[in-house]
XYZ file of C-alpha atoms in Angstrom:
211
model
C -66.486 17.550 -12.778
C -63.825 16.698 -9.927
C -65.453 17.762 -6.617
C -61.945 16.798 -5.168
C -59.949 19.089 -7.619
C -59.557 21.816 -5.040
C -58.313 19.360 -2.162
C -55.816 17.829 -4.677
C -54.626 21.405 -5.750
C -53.995 22.441 -2.453
C -52.197 19.312 -1.327
C -50.051 19.372 -4.754
C -49.305 23.015 -4.300
C -48.383 22.426 -0.575
C -45.956 19.336 -2.090
C -44.370 21.882 -4.462
C -43.741 24.765 -1.913
C -42.212 22.041 0.424
C -40.092 20.643 -2.733
C -39.238 24.204 -3.858
C -37.950 25.199 -0.211
C -35.815 21.785 0.058
C -34.297 22.715 -3.681
C -33.581 26.328 -2.477
C -31.816 25.203 0.801
C -30.002 22.347 -1.378
C -28.778 25.180 -3.675
C -27.728 27.218 -0.879
C -25.887 24.621 0.760
C -23.898 23.861 -2.499
C -22.948 27.395 -2.832
C -21.496 27.462 0.698
C -19.897 24.267 0.458
C -18.280 25.326 -2.861
C -17.262 28.525 -0.902
C -15.739 26.409 1.974
C -13.764 24.031 -0.536
C -12.450 26.933 -2.191
C -11.130 28.418 1.110
C -9.689 25.571 2.472
C -8.082 24.989 -1.152
C -6.653 28.634 -0.935
C -5.518 28.239 2.647
C -4.041 24.588 2.081
C -2.035 25.836 -0.594
C -0.666 28.597 1.324
C 0.058 26.314 4.332
C 1.892 24.145 1.666
C 3.941 26.945 0.215
C 4.799 28.306 3.302
C 5.820 24.860 4.760
C 7.619 23.496 1.709
C 9.823 26.412 1.752
C 10.710 26.015 5.410
C 11.482 22.462 5.001
C 13.745 22.760 1.835
C 15.606 25.641 3.804
C 16.391 23.183 6.471
C 16.979 20.465 3.993
C 19.628 22.322 2.301
C 21.307 22.774 5.686
C 20.885 18.944 6.735
C 22.186 17.421 3.869
C 25.718 18.503 3.895
C 26.056 17.951 7.440
C 25.295 14.557 6.942
C 27.126 13.907 3.858
C 30.319 16.097 4.760
C 29.627 18.309 1.956
C 27.379 18.485 -1.217
C 24.086 20.401 -1.560
C 20.475 19.314 -2.026
C 17.411 20.893 -2.578
C 13.678 20.284 -3.279
C 11.894 21.241 -6.218
C 7.995 21.518 -7.324
C 7.112 19.446 -10.084
C 4.586 20.814 -13.034
C 0.883 20.200 -11.717
C -0.673 16.860 -12.622
C -3.959 15.860 -13.819
C -5.625 16.272 -10.437
C -4.083 20.155 -10.376
C -1.555 19.251 -7.456
C 1.955 19.849 -8.203
C 4.714 16.971 -7.112
C 7.801 17.217 -5.334
C 11.205 16.232 -6.557
C 14.208 15.512 -4.603
C 17.620 16.537 -6.159
C 21.018 15.835 -4.443
C 24.490 16.508 -5.141
C 26.797 14.295 -2.906
C 30.470 15.344 -2.618
C 32.189 14.800 -5.881
C 29.266 14.144 -8.125
C 26.628 16.075 -10.153
C 23.490 17.292 -9.187
C 20.864 14.825 -10.092
C 17.706 13.415 -9.091
C 17.649 11.205 -5.818
C 16.502 8.147 -8.052
C 20.018 8.039 -9.700
C 21.551 7.900 -6.198
C 23.376 4.690 -4.982
C 21.247 2.897 -2.201
C 23.258 4.331 0.807
C 23.124 7.932 -0.633
C 19.300 7.491 -1.115
C 18.899 6.413 2.653
C 20.960 9.207 3.790
C 19.258 11.666 1.797
C 16.113 10.287 3.101
C 17.363 10.459 6.661
C 18.417 14.350 5.619
C 14.610 15.247 4.634
C 13.228 13.477 7.515
C 15.535 15.086 10.148
C 14.891 18.620 8.400
C 11.003 17.798 8.454
C 11.669 16.600 12.309
C 13.823 20.010 13.451
C 10.788 22.048 12.187
C 8.272 20.268 14.047
C 9.686 17.967 16.479
C 7.818 15.193 18.591
C 8.541 13.985 22.165
C 9.677 10.949 20.709
C 11.125 9.290 17.405
C 11.478 5.492 16.586
C 14.257 4.866 14.092
C 14.733 1.010 12.633
C 17.948 0.447 11.174
C 18.249 3.729 9.626
C 21.815 3.498 9.540
C 22.019 -0.013 8.107
C 23.392 0.977 4.582
C 25.684 3.841 5.858
C 29.389 3.308 5.809
C 31.528 4.432 8.817
C 31.806 8.055 8.001
C 28.188 8.716 7.298
C 27.476 6.869 10.385
C 29.255 9.000 12.583
C 27.991 12.403 11.134
C 24.551 10.484 11.494
C 25.354 9.845 14.969
C 26.319 13.691 15.767
C 23.249 14.807 14.481
C 21.128 12.283 16.421
C 22.803 13.196 19.507
C 22.268 17.020 18.749
C 18.441 16.300 18.431
C 18.113 14.092 21.111
C 18.596 17.430 23.424
C 14.870 18.154 22.537
C 13.332 14.808 21.797
C 13.832 11.021 23.064
C 14.889 8.766 20.341
C 14.338 5.026 20.185
C 17.004 3.482 17.669
C 17.049 0.012 16.713
C 20.416 -0.653 15.257
C 23.206 -3.187 14.884
C 26.100 -0.859 14.361
C 28.465 -0.197 17.218
C 29.149 3.373 16.792
C 25.440 4.219 17.180
C 25.313 1.820 20.057
C 28.228 4.077 21.568
C 26.419 7.220 21.711
C 23.543 6.019 23.362
C 22.418 6.504 26.960
C 20.737 3.356 27.797
C 21.188 -0.120 25.505
C 18.580 -2.779 25.384
C 18.848 -5.982 24.014
C 18.061 -9.970 24.031
C 20.472 -12.678 25.201
C 20.448 -16.525 24.880
C 22.271 -17.554 27.754
C 20.422 -20.901 27.630
C 19.286 -22.654 24.558
C 15.775 -21.405 23.747
C 15.405 -19.168 26.721
C 15.659 -15.464 25.961
C 16.707 -12.745 28.414
C 16.161 -9.047 27.967
C 19.261 -6.737 29.192
C 20.064 -3.152 29.871
C 22.744 -1.233 30.123
C 22.882 2.732 31.226
C 25.927 3.881 29.522
C 25.610 7.474 30.787
C 25.842 6.140 34.165
C 28.359 3.769 33.872
C 30.597 6.350 32.018
C 29.634 8.741 35.002
C 30.976 6.105 37.661
C 34.204 5.288 35.887
C 34.950 8.997 35.850
C 34.403 9.229 39.813
C 36.362 6.135 40.057
C 39.642 7.569 37.864
C 39.170 10.647 39.894
C 39.392 8.952 43.261
C 42.276 6.958 41.994
C 44.024 10.206 41.113
C 43.516 11.707 44.302
C 44.987 8.911 46.254
C 47.869 8.955 44.147
C-alpha cells in the first residue's frame, strides 16, 4: 500500500491541469496567429496590387518622356515556389520591338531603371534624393530629357546629384566640387548658379537702361 498515493495523485492532477491550460493557451494563440498572418497576407496582397497598378500607370507615362517616345510597362509573372508573383519590366524604345528589359543595351537599361525609379518617386516623394552618376551611360539627347524631368521634380524635393556631365551641371542651382590648386592639397569650392544668373540678368538690365 502506497500511503502517499493520494498526495502524489493530487500533485500529478495539478500538474496535468496546468499543462492542459498551457496547451489550450498555445492552441488559442496559434489560431490567433494564423488569423493575423492570413489578414496581413490579404492586406499586403491588396496593397501590392494597388501600388503595382499605380506604379505601372506612372511608369508608362514617365518612360516615353525620357526616351522621347516608345512604351513600357510592368507585368506580373507566375507565382513561384513561395506563392509570390514576380515583376517583369518590358520596354519598347523608339524604333525597337517590345522586349524584356534584360535584352536592352546598357544605356537603355539605365534609362529604363531611372524611369521606374522616378515613377515610384513621383507617387511617394521624399524630402531629398541622392543620384550618383545616373546620367553616366546616357547620350546627349537622353541627358536633356533626364534633366528636364529632374528639374520638374525638384519643385517638390531636393536632389543631390553626383555627376560629371556638363549638361546636368548646367541645370543645378548650386555646384560643389573639389579642386587641387596645390599638389596634395584639396580644396572644396561652391558656386550658386541661380544667384549668378540673376546677378548677370540684373547687370544686363542695368546696362540696357544706361544705354
